[in-house]
Coordinates of C-alpha atoms in Angstrom, one line a residue:
M434 CA -8.1 19.2 -42.0
K435 CA -9.4 15.8 -42.3
L436 CA -7.9 14.8 -39.0
W437 CA -9.4 17.8 -37.2
A438 CA -12.8 17.0 -38.5
T439 CA -12.5 13.5 -37.4
I440 CA -11.4 14.5 -33.9
Q441 CA -14.5 16.8 -33.7
K442 CA -16.7 13.9 -34.7
D443 CA -15.1 11.6 -32.1
V444 CA -15.5 14.2 -29.4
R445 CA -19.2 14.7 -30.1
I446 CA -19.7 10.8 -30.0
L447 CA -17.8 10.8 -26.7
L448 CA -19.9 13.5 -25.2
R449 CA -23.1 11.6 -26.0
D450 CA -21.7 8.5 -24.3
R451 CA -22.9 9.5 -20.8
M452 CA -22.4 6.1 -19.3
G453 CA -18.8 5.9 -20.7
I454 CA -18.0 9.3 -19.2
L455 CA -19.5 8.1 -15.9
L456 CA -17.2 5.1 -15.9
M457 CA -14.2 7.0 -16.9
F458 CA -14.4 9.9 -14.4
I459 CA -16.9 9.5 -11.7
M460 CA -16.2 5.7 -10.8
P461 CA -12.5 6.2 -10.4
V462 CA -13.0 9.4 -8.4
L463 CA -15.3 7.6 -6.0
L464 CA -12.9 4.6 -5.8
V465 CA -9.9 6.7 -4.9
L466 CA -11.8 8.6 -2.3
I467 CA -13.3 5.4 -0.7
V468 CA -10.3 3.1 -0.9
T469 CA -7.9 5.8 0.3
S470 CA -10.2 6.6 3.3
I471 CA -10.4 3.0 4.2
Q472 CA -6.7 2.3 3.9
N473 CA -5.5 5.6 5.5
N474 CA -5.9 4.1 9.0
S475 CA -3.7 1.2 8.1
F476 CA -0.9 3.4 6.8
D477 CA -1.3 5.7 9.8
L478 CA -0.8 2.6 12.0
Q479 CA 2.5 2.0 10.3
N480 CA 3.7 5.6 10.3
E481 CA 2.6 7.4 13.5
T482 CA -0.6 6.2 15.2
K483 CA 0.0 4.3 18.4
I484 CA -1.5 0.9 18.9
S485 CA -4.2 0.6 21.6
L486 CA -3.1 -1.9 24.2
L487 CA -5.3 -3.0 27.1
V488 CA -3.2 -3.9 30.3
I489 CA -4.5 -5.9 33.1
N490 CA -1.8 -6.0 35.9
K491 CA -2.7 -8.8 38.3
D492 CA 0.7 -8.6 40.0
G493 CA 0.8 -5.2 41.5
G494 CA 4.5 -5.4 42.4
S495 CA 7.3 -2.8 41.6
L496 CA 8.6 -4.9 38.6
S497 CA 5.3 -5.2 37.0
R498 CA 4.8 -1.4 37.3
Q499 CA 8.2 -0.8 35.8
F500 CA 7.2 -3.2 33.0
V501 CA 4.1 -1.2 32.2
S502 CA 6.3 1.9 32.2
A503 CA 8.6 0.3 29.8
L504 CA 5.8 -0.6 27.5
D505 CA 4.7 3.1 27.6
S506 CA 8.2 4.3 26.9
L507 CA 8.5 2.4 23.7
G508 CA 6.3 5.0 22.1
I509 CA 4.2 2.5 20.0
F510 CA 1.4 1.8 22.4
R511 CA -1.5 3.7 23.9
L512 CA -2.1 2.0 27.2
S513 CA -5.5 1.5 28.7
E514 CA -5.6 -0.3 32.1
I515 CA -8.6 -2.0 33.8
N516 CA -9.2 -3.7 37.1
Q517 CA -6.6 -6.4 38.0
H518 CA -9.3 -8.9 38.9
A519 CA -10.9 -8.8 35.4
T520 CA -12.0 -12.1 34.0
Q521 CA -11.5 -13.3 30.4
K522 CA -15.1 -12.2 29.7
N523 CA -14.4 -8.7 31.2
I524 CA -11.3 -8.4 29.0
A525 CA -13.1 -9.4 25.9
D526 CA -16.0 -7.0 26.6
E527 CA -13.6 -4.1 27.3
M528 CA -11.7 -4.7 24.2
H529 CA -14.8 -4.8 22.1
A530 CA -16.2 -1.7 23.7
K531 CA -13.1 0.4 23.2
D532 CA -12.2 -1.2 19.9
I533 CA -8.9 -2.4 21.2
A534 CA -7.2 -5.1 19.1
V535 CA -4.7 -6.3 21.7
G536 CA -4.6 -6.8 25.4
I537 CA -2.0 -8.1 27.8
V538 CA -2.5 -9.8 31.3
I539 CA 0.4 -9.7 33.7
D540 CA 0.3 -12.7 35.9
S541 CA 0.5 -12.3 39.7
T542 CA 3.9 -14.1 39.8
F543 CA 5.4 -11.8 37.3
S544 CA 7.7 -9.8 39.8
K545 CA 8.9 -12.9 41.5
Q546 CA 9.6 -14.7 38.2
V547 CA 11.6 -11.6 36.9
A548 CA 13.5 -11.1 40.1
A549 CA 14.4 -14.9 40.5
K550 CA 15.5 -15.1 36.9
A551 CA 17.7 -12.0 37.3
K552 CA 19.3 -13.4 40.4
I553 CA 20.0 -16.8 38.6
T554 CA 21.6 -15.0 35.7
S555 CA 23.7 -12.8 37.8
G556 CA 24.8 -15.8 40.0
K557 CA 26.0 -17.6 36.9
A558 CA 27.9 -14.6 35.7
L559 CA 29.6 -14.1 39.0
N560 CA 30.5 -17.8 39.2
S561 CA 32.0 -17.6 35.7
F562 CA 34.2 -14.7 37.0
G563 CA 35.4 -16.9 39.9
L564 CA 33.3 -15.1 42.4
E565 CA 30.7 -16.4 44.7
G566 CA 27.1 -15.6 43.5
D567 CA 24.0 -15.7 45.6
T568 CA 22.2 -19.0 45.8
V569 CA 18.6 -18.7 44.8
A570 CA 16.0 -21.2 45.8
A571 CA 14.4 -23.0 42.9
I572 CA 11.0 -21.6 42.2
A573 CA 8.2 -23.0 40.1
Q574 CA 8.9 -21.5 36.7
N575 CA 5.7 -20.1 35.0
K576 CA 6.5 -19.5 31.5
N577 CA 3.1 -17.9 30.9
Y578 CA 3.4 -15.0 33.2
L579 CA 2.3 -12.8 30.3
S580 CA -0.9 -13.6 28.3
L581 CA -1.6 -11.9 25.1
Y582 CA -5.2 -11.4 23.9
Y583 CA -5.7 -10.2 20.3
N584 CA -8.4 -9.8 17.8
P585 CA -8.0 -12.6 15.2
A586 CA -8.6 -10.1 12.4
I587 CA -5.3 -8.3 12.9
Q588 CA -2.5 -9.1 10.5
Q589 CA 0.1 -11.6 11.5
S590 CA 2.9 -9.2 10.8
L591 CA 1.4 -6.7 13.2
K592 CA 0.9 -9.2 15.9
L593 CA 4.5 -10.4 15.5
S594 CA 5.6 -6.7 15.9
I595 CA 3.6 -6.3 19.0
E596 CA 5.1 -9.5 20.5
G597 CA 8.5 -8.3 19.6
A598 CA 7.9 -5.0 21.4
I599 CA 6.6 -6.7 24.5
N600 CA 9.6 -8.9 24.6
S601 CA 11.8 -5.9 24.2
A602 CA 10.2 -4.3 27.3
V603 CA 10.7 -7.6 29.3
Q604 CA 14.4 -7.7 28.2
I605 CA 14.9 -4.1 29.3
L606 CA 13.5 -4.8 32.7
Q607 CA 15.5 -8.1 33.1
S608 CA 18.7 -6.3 32.1
K609 CA 18.1 -3.7 34.8
E610 CA 17.6 -6.4 37.4
V611 CA 20.6 -8.3 36.4
L612 CA 22.8 -5.1 36.5
K613 CA 21.5 -4.2 40.0
D614 CA 22.2 -7.7 41.4
L615 CA 25.7 -7.9 39.8
Y616 CA 26.7 -4.4 41.2
F617 CA 25.2 -5.1 44.7
S618 CA 27.0 -8.5 44.8
I619 CA 30.4 -6.9 43.9
N620 CA 30.1 -3.5 45.6
E621 CA 27.7 -4.3 48.4
K622 CA 25.7 -1.2 47.7
P623 CA 22.9 -0.3 45.3
L624 CA 23.5 0.5 41.7
P625 CA 23.4 4.4 41.3
D626 CA 20.6 5.5 38.9
S627 CA 23.0 7.6 36.8
L628 CA 25.2 4.5 36.2
Q629 CA 22.2 2.4 35.5
K630 CA 21.0 4.9 32.8
E631 CA 24.4 5.2 31.3
M632 CA 24.9 1.4 30.9
L633 CA 21.4 0.7 29.6
S634 CA 21.2 3.7 27.2
N635 CA 24.2 2.8 25.3
S636 CA 22.2 1.7 22.2
T637 CA 23.3 1.4 18.7
V638 CA 22.5 4.4 16.5
I639 CA 21.1 3.2 13.2
K640 CA 21.5 5.5 10.2
E641 CA 18.4 5.6 8.1
I642 CA 19.0 5.8 4.3
P643 CA 15.8 6.0 2.1
L644 CA 15.7 3.8 -0.9
S645 CA 15.0 6.8 -3.2
S646 CA 16.9 8.4 -6.2
S647 CA 16.9 11.7 -4.4
N648 CA 18.1 10.4 -0.9
E649 CA 14.9 12.2 0.3
K650 CA 12.7 10.6 3.0
I651 CA 9.5 9.5 1.4
I652 CA 6.4 9.5 3.6
L653 CA 4.5 6.3 2.8
N654 CA 0.8 6.9 3.0
A655 CA -2.5 5.7 1.4
T656 CA -2.6 8.7 -0.9
Q657 CA 0.8 8.2 -2.5
H658 CA -0.2 4.6 -3.2
N659 CA -3.9 4.9 -4.3
V660 CA -4.0 8.0 -6.4
P661 CA -1.5 6.7 -9.0
A662 CA -3.0 3.2 -8.9
W663 CA -6.6 4.3 -9.4
T664 CA -5.6 6.8 -12.1
I665 CA -4.1 3.9 -14.1
F666 CA -7.3 1.9 -13.5
A667 CA -9.3 4.8 -14.7
M668 CA -7.2 5.2 -17.9
F669 CA -7.6 1.5 -18.8
F670 CA -11.4 1.7 -18.3
V671 CA -11.6 3.8 -21.5
V672 CA -11.9 0.4 -23.1
M673 CA -15.6 0.6 -22.2
S674 CA -16.1 3.7 -24.3
L675 CA -13.5 3.4 -27.0
G676 CA -14.0 -0.3 -27.6
S677 CA -17.7 0.1 -27.9
S678 CA -17.2 3.0 -30.4
I679 CA -15.1 0.9 -32.7
V680 CA -17.6 -2.0 -32.6
R681 CA -20.5 0.4 -33.3
E682 CA -18.7 1.7 -36.3
K683 CA -18.1 -1.9 -37.6
L684 CA -21.7 -2.8 -37.1
S685 CA -23.2 0.5 -38.5
G686 CA -21.1 0.2 -41.8
S687 CA -19.0 3.2 -41.1
F688 CA -16.0 1.4 -42.3
I689 CA -17.6 0.6 -45.7
R690 CA -18.7 4.3 -46.2
L691 CA -15.1 5.4 -45.3
K692 CA -13.9 3.5 -48.3
T693 CA -16.1 5.5 -50.7
L694 CA -14.6 8.8 -49.3
P695 CA -11.3 10.5 -50.0
T696 CA -9.8 9.3 -46.7
N697 CA -8.8 6.1 -45.0
Y698 CA -9.3 4.4 -41.7
F699 CA -5.8 5.3 -40.4
I700 CA -7.0 8.8 -39.9
S701 CA -10.0 7.6 -38.0
L702 CA -7.7 5.5 -35.8
L703 CA -5.4 8.4 -35.2
S704 CA -8.3 10.6 -34.3
K705 CA -9.6 8.2 -31.7
Q706 CA -6.1 7.8 -30.2
I707 CA -5.7 11.6 -29.9
T708 CA -9.2 12.1 -28.5
Y709 CA -9.0 9.3 -25.9
L710 CA -5.4 10.1 -25.1
A711 CA -6.6 13.6 -24.1
V712 CA -9.4 11.8 -22.1
T713 CA -6.8 9.8 -20.1
F714 CA -4.7 12.8 -19.5
L715 CA -7.8 14.7 -18.2
Q716 CA -8.5 11.8 -15.9
A717 CA -5.0 11.9 -14.4
V718 CA -5.3 15.7 -13.9
T719 CA -8.7 15.3 -12.3
I720 CA -7.7 12.6 -9.9
F721 CA -4.3 14.2 -9.0
A722 CA -6.2 17.5 -8.4
I723 CA -8.5 15.7 -6.0
G724 CA -5.6 14.3 -4.1
I725 CA -3.9 17.7 -3.8
F726 CA -6.8 19.9 -3.0
I727 CA -9.8 17.8 -1.8
F728 CA -8.0 15.1 0.3
P729 CA -6.8 17.6 2.9
L730 CA -10.4 18.9 3.3
I731 CA -11.6 15.5 4.3
S732 CA -8.7 14.6 6.6
L733 CA -6.7 12.6 4.2
P734 CA -3.0 13.1 3.5
A735 CA -2.4 15.4 0.5
L736 CA -0.9 14.1 -2.7
H737 CA 2.7 15.3 -3.1
L738 CA 3.8 15.5 -6.7
P739 CA 7.2 14.3 -7.7
H740 CA 9.9 16.9 -8.4
D741 CA 10.2 15.8 -12.0
I742 CA 6.9 17.3 -13.3
L743 CA 8.0 16.9 -17.0
G744 CA 8.7 13.2 -16.3
L745 CA 5.3 12.8 -14.7
I746 CA 3.6 14.4 -17.7
L747 CA 5.4 12.1 -20.1
V748 CA 4.8 8.9 -18.0
T749 CA 1.1 9.9 -17.9
L750 CA 0.9 10.3 -21.7
I751 CA 2.7 6.9 -22.2
C752 CA 0.4 5.2 -19.7
G753 CA -2.6 6.8 -21.5
W754 CA -1.5 5.7 -24.9
C755 CA -0.9 2.2 -23.7
A756 CA -4.6 2.2 -22.3
V757 CA -5.9 3.5 -25.7
S758 CA -3.9 0.9 -27.6
Y759 CA -5.5 -1.8 -25.4
A760 CA -8.9 -0.5 -26.0
I761 CA -8.5 -0.3 -29.8
C762 CA -7.2 -3.9 -29.7
V763 CA -10.3 -5.1 -27.8
G764 CA -12.6 -3.1 -29.9
T765 CA -11.1 -4.6 -33.1
F766 CA -11.6 -8.2 -32.0
A767 CA -15.0 -7.8 -30.4
Q768 CA -18.0 -8.6 -32.4
T769 CA -20.6 -6.8 -30.4
Q770 CA -20.8 -4.0 -27.9
E771 CA -21.6 -6.5 -25.1
Q772 CA -18.4 -8.4 -25.9
A773 CA -16.3 -5.3 -25.8
N774 CA -17.8 -4.1 -22.5
S775 CA -17.8 -7.4 -20.6
F776 CA -14.4 -8.6 -21.8
G777 CA -13.0 -5.0 -21.4
A778 CA -14.1 -4.7 -17.9
V779 CA -13.3 -8.2 -16.7
S780 CA -9.8 -8.1 -18.3
I781 CA -8.9 -4.7 -16.7
V782 CA -9.9 -6.0 -13.3
I783 CA -7.8 -9.3 -13.8
L784 CA -4.8 -7.3 -15.2
S785 CA -5.0 -4.8 -12.3
I786 CA -5.0 -7.7 -9.8
I787 CA -2.0 -9.2 -11.6
G788 CA -0.3 -5.8 -11.9
G789 CA -0.4 -5.1 -8.1
L790 CA -3.0 -2.4 -8.2
M791 CA -5.5 -4.2 -6.0
I792 CA -3.1 -6.6 -4.2
P793 CA 0.4 -5.6 -3.2
S794 CA 3.1 -7.5 -5.2
F795 CA 5.0 -8.5 -2.1
I796 CA 2.2 -10.6 -0.8
M797 CA 1.6 -12.4 -4.1
P798 CA 2.8 -16.1 -4.5
D799 CA 5.9 -16.5 -6.6
S800 CA 3.9 -18.2 -9.4
F801 CA 1.8 -14.9 -9.8
K802 CA 4.8 -12.6 -9.6
S803 CA 6.0 -14.1 -12.9
L804 CA 2.8 -13.1 -14.5
M805 CA 3.1 -9.4 -13.5
A806 CA 5.3 -8.7 -16.6
I807 CA 2.4 -9.4 -18.9
S808 CA 0.2 -6.8 -17.3
P809 CA 0.7 -3.3 -18.8
L810 CA -0.9 -1.9 -15.6
H811 CA 2.0 -3.2 -13.6
W812 CA 4.5 -1.3 -15.7
C813 CA 2.3 1.8 -15.4
L814 CA 2.2 1.4 -11.6
Q815 CA 6.0 0.9 -11.3
A816 CA 6.7 4.0 -13.5
Y817 CA 4.4 6.1 -11.2
Y818 CA 5.8 4.6 -8.0
G819 CA 9.3 5.4 -9.2
L820 CA 8.3 9.1 -9.4
F821 CA 6.0 9.3 -6.5
L822 CA 7.4 6.9 -3.8
E823 CA 11.0 6.7 -4.7
G824 CA 11.5 10.4 -5.6
G825 CA 13.0 9.4 -9.0
A826 CA 13.2 11.2 -12.3
L827 CA 12.3 10.3 -15.8
K828 CA 15.7 8.5 -16.3
D829 CA 15.0 6.2 -13.3
V830 CA 11.8 4.7 -14.7
G831 CA 13.3 4.2 -18.2
I832 CA 12.8 0.4 -18.1
N833 CA 9.1 0.9 -17.2
I834 CA 8.6 3.4 -20.0
L835 CA 10.4 1.1 -22.5
S836 CA 8.2 -1.8 -21.5
L837 CA 5.0 0.3 -21.9
L838 CA 6.1 1.5 -25.4
L839 CA 6.8 -2.1 -26.5
I840 CA 3.5 -3.3 -25.1
S841 CA 1.7 -0.3 -26.9
F842 CA 3.4 -1.1 -30.2
L843 CA 2.5 -4.8 -29.9
L844 CA -1.2 -4.0 -29.2
Q845 CA -1.3 -1.6 -32.2
L846 CA 0.3 -4.1 -34.5
I847 CA -2.1 -6.9 -33.5
A848 CA -5.1 -4.5 -34.0
L849 CA -3.8 -3.5 -37.5
I850 CA -3.2 -7.1 -38.5
E851 CA -6.8 -7.9 -37.5
L852 CA -8.1 -5.0 -39.4
K853 CA -6.2 -6.1 -42.5
R854 CA -7.5 -9.6 -42.1
K855 CA -11.1 -8.3 -42.0
K856 CA -10.3 -6.2 -45.1
I857 CA -11.2 -3.0 -43.2
I858 CA -7.9 -1.3 -44.1

């Protein structure tokens, strides 16, 4: 009865804290909508959207046209061609006008260079077999018969991927020419198209095995990353409301009045934990619902919940309790509401950066990776990722849950020791 009455009191106090409600619900909702919308194009680029590639073919020969066809057949480029006499300024203007990040210029010597290199290679091969290969007159080698223009803003990894794809197209073309030359030198007739296709299409089949507990292919998109991440961020931002509430009670003398009543502060602490644990769970339900129902309406990928719904609920409750424990610890040590608000907000942002919410862990320097373990948000994120991205169940995120429980108990213990030191309990 005492606990229920205390919970009712905490709920009424919470409902009067309009700014706290705004920070706990409206802010994370806006963040998940804005950040997911911005990042969605990046994930689409990795998954299915083709890269726009501007092509300027100054050669005009058959080999350069085959090279352009090879680029198109790779399936990762959306080609856009302009006049072969375009200058560097024309290329830059065209790329800016069409928002194209990468352009390639095929030099006028391209066909000659590729044909000559193929003949040299086939001649060396024939000589090694004890046959007489065609002698090829030396030509001025132009190693820059392909020029790549790119926007400096694109990621280095993406630029390397594009260069690798272009080199692959060149190798395909070069292999065709070498095969034609070898076949003609041995048989004195052109290489049949059917044989050429058979010899060049004998590629290795790679079996794809997803790194997930359910062996199910997980579609990586901005929604599956951002919804769990910003849900955790929202949970820990209860420090702004709960921390301030504890400070207000200390400053208003509520702790002293509690000592004169037939109750104790443990009931008040338990009440706050239950009330704000319910708030964190409601935050998760709200943001998940937006990901499931609202995202498809605004052309964003829908959130797909993991198969283990019970595990998702338990992980959400444990993450919420960890957030509440952190808020109680901050409120216990803060002397003023300003201290609780400023330290709470700044510390959550820092812990979210360290924990990998704002910056992916794989691009962090090694010195920072060692700090990830001290951030409770990191363990929350890994638990959610284990369910959402790896298709795991509760047993697969056990280490993350155990770490969160240990951190929560430690925060609770620190808060109780401080309250005991201040003779509040």
